[in-house]
Tab-separated table of C-alpha atoms in Angstrom:
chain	number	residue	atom	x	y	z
P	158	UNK	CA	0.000	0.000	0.000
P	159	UNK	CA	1.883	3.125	-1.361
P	160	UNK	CA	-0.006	5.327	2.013
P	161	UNK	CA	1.991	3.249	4.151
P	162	UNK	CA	5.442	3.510	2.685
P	163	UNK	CA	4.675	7.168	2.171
P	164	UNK	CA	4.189	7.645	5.874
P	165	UNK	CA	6.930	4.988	6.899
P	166	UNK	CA	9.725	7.312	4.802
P	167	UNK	CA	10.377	9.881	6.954
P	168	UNK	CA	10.639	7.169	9.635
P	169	UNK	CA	12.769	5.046	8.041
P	170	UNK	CA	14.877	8.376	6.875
P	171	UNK	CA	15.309	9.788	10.856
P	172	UNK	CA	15.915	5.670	12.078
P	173	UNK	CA	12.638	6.500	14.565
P	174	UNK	CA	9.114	6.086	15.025
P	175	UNK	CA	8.323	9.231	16.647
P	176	UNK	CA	9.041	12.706	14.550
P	177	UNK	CA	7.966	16.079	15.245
P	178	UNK	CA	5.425	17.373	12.348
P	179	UNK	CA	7.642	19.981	10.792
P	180	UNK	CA	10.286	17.496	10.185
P	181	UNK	CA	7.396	14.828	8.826
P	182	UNK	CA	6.702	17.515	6.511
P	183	UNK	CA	10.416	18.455	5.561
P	184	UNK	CA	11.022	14.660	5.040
P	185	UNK	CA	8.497	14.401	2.471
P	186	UNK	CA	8.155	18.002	0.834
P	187	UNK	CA	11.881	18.781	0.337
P	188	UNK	CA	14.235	15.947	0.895
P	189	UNK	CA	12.409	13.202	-1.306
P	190	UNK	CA	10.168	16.298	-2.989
P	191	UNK	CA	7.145	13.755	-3.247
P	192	UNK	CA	4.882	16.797	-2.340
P	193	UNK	CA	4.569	20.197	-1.462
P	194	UNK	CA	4.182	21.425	2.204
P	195	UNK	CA	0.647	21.537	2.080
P	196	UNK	CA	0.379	18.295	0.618
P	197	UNK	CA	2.560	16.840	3.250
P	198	UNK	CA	0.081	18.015	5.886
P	199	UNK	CA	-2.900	16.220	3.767
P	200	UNK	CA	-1.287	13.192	3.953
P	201	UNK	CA	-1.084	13.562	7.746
P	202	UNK	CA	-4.630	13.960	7.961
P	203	UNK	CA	-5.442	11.001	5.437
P	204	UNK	CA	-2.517	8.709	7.630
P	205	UNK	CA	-4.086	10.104	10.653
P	206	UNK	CA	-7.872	9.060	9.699
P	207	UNK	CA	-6.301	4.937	8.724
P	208	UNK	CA	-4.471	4.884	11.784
P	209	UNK	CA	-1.350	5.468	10.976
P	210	UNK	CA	-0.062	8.070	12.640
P	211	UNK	CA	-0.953	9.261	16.207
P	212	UNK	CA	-0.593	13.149	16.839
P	213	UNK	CA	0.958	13.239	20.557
P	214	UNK	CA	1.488	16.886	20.827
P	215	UNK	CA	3.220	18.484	18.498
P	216	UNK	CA	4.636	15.216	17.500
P	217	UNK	CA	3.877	12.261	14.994
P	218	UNK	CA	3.808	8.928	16.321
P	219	UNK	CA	4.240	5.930	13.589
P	220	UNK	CA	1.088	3.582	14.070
P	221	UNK	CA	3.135	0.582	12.891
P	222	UNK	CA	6.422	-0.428	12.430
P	223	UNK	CA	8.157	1.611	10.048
P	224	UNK	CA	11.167	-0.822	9.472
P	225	UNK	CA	8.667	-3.323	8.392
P	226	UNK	CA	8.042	-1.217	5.442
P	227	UNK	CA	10.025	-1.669	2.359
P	228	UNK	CA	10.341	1.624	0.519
P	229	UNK	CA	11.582	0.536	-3.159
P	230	UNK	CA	14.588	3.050	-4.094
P	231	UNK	CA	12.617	3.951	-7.440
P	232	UNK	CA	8.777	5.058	-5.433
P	233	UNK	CA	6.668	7.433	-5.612
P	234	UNK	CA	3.660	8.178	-4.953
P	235	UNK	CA	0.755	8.917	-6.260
P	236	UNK	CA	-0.903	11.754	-5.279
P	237	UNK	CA	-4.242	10.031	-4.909
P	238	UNK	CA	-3.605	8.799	-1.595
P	239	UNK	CA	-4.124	12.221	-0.217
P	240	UNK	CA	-7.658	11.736	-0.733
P	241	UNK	CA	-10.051	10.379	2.265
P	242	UNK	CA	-10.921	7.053	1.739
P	243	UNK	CA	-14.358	5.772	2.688
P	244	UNK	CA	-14.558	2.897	5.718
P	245	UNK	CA	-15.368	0.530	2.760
P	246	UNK	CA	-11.628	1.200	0.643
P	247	UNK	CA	-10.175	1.165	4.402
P	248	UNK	CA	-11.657	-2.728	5.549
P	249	UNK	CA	-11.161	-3.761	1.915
P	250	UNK	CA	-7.451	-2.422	2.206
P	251	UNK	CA	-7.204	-4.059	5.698
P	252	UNK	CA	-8.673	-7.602	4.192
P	253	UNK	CA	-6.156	-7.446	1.378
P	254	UNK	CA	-3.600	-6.983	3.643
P	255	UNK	CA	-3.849	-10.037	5.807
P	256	UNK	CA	-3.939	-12.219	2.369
P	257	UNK	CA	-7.759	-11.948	1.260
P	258	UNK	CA	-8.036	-11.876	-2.460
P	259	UNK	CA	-9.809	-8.534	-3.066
P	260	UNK	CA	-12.373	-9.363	-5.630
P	261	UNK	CA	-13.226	-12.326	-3.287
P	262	UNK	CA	-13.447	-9.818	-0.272
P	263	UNK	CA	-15.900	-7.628	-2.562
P	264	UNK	CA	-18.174	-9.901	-3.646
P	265	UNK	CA	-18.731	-11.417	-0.082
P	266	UNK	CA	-19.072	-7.978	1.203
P	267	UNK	CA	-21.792	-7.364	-1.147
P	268	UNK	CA	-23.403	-10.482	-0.706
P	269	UNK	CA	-23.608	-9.918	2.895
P	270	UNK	CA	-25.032	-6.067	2.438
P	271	UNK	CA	-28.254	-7.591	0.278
P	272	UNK	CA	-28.117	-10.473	3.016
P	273	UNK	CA	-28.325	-7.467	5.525
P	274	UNK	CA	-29.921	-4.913	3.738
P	275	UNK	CA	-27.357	-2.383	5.229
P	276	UNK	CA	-25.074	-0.125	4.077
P	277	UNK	CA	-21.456	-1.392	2.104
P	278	UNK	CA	-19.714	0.197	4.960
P	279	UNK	CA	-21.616	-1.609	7.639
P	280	UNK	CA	-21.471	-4.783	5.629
P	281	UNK	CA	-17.523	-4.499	4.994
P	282	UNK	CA	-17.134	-3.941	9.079
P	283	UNK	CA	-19.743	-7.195	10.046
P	284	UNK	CA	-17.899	-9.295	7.659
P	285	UNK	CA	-14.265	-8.621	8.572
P	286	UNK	CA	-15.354	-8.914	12.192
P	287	UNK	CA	-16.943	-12.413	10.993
P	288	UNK	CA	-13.131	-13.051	9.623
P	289	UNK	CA	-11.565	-12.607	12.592
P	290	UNK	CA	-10.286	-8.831	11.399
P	291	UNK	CA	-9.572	-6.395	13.859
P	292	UNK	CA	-11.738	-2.883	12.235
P	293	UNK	CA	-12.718	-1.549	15.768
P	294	UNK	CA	-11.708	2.220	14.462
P	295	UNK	CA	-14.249	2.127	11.658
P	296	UNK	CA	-17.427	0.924	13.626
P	297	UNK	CA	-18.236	4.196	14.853
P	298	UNK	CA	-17.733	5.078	10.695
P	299	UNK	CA	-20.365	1.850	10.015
P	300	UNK	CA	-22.616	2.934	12.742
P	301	UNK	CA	-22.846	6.489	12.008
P	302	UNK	CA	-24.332	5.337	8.631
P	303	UNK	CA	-27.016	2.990	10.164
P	304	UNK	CA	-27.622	5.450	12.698
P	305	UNK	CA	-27.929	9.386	11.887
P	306	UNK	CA	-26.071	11.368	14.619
P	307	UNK	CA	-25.076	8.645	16.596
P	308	UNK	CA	-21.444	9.834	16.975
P	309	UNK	CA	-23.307	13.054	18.855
């Protein structure tokens, strides 16, 4: 997933899992120039929102192990990753990632949302729960949609 080894970088660059913000942003905006400033602070939102990175102060805290990352001398990324994702693109990344064949992942998730007759976000949270999957951030995402205002 190019949003992970986009985040894990400026780890991986600094040999630590804990960087303060303006040197995230320095890491990716002017020493591998993969995006502008601004940009750089999008994709801490969009890490942010999947987990992974935790803001402790004026700080950036790595959500995973950056040295488990392999950042292939010749990436880039795309600048589509700064875009939100919905809850469904985050379980279906999270089901790919522990070794479930996407297209199979889709088509049970949408088998289960007719099943249901629920939303494909609350569908894609039942069924990797059913697989074992830990998605405990994005219930409150699934819920929201089955329930208006319940996150007030």
């Amino acid at each position: 997933m190019s949003l992970r080894v986009a985040v894990a970088a400026p780890f991986v660059q600094n040999g630590t899992n804990r960087l303060e913000e303006n040197e995230f942003v320095v890491a990716l905006s002017l020493d591998r120039d993969w995006f502008s400033p601004d940009q750089s602070k999008r994709l801490i939102d969009v890490a942010t929102q999947d987990g992974l990175l935790e803001p402790d102060g004026n700080e950036l805290v790595a959500g995973f192990d950056p040295t488990e990352v392999t950042i292939p001398e010749e990436f880039v990324p795309d600048e589509d990753i700064l875009t939100e994702r919905s809850a469904f693109e985050r379980v279906l990344d999270t089901l790919v990632a522990e070794g479930m064949a996407k297209h199979e992942a889709v088509g049970a998730i949408n088998t289960l949302q007719g099943e249901l007759g629920v939303t494909i976000e609350t569908a894609a949270v039942i069924y990797a729960r059913r697989e074992g999957i830990d998605v405990d951030d994005l219930v409150p995402v699934a819920r929201s949609a089955l329930v208006p205002d319940a996150d007030s």
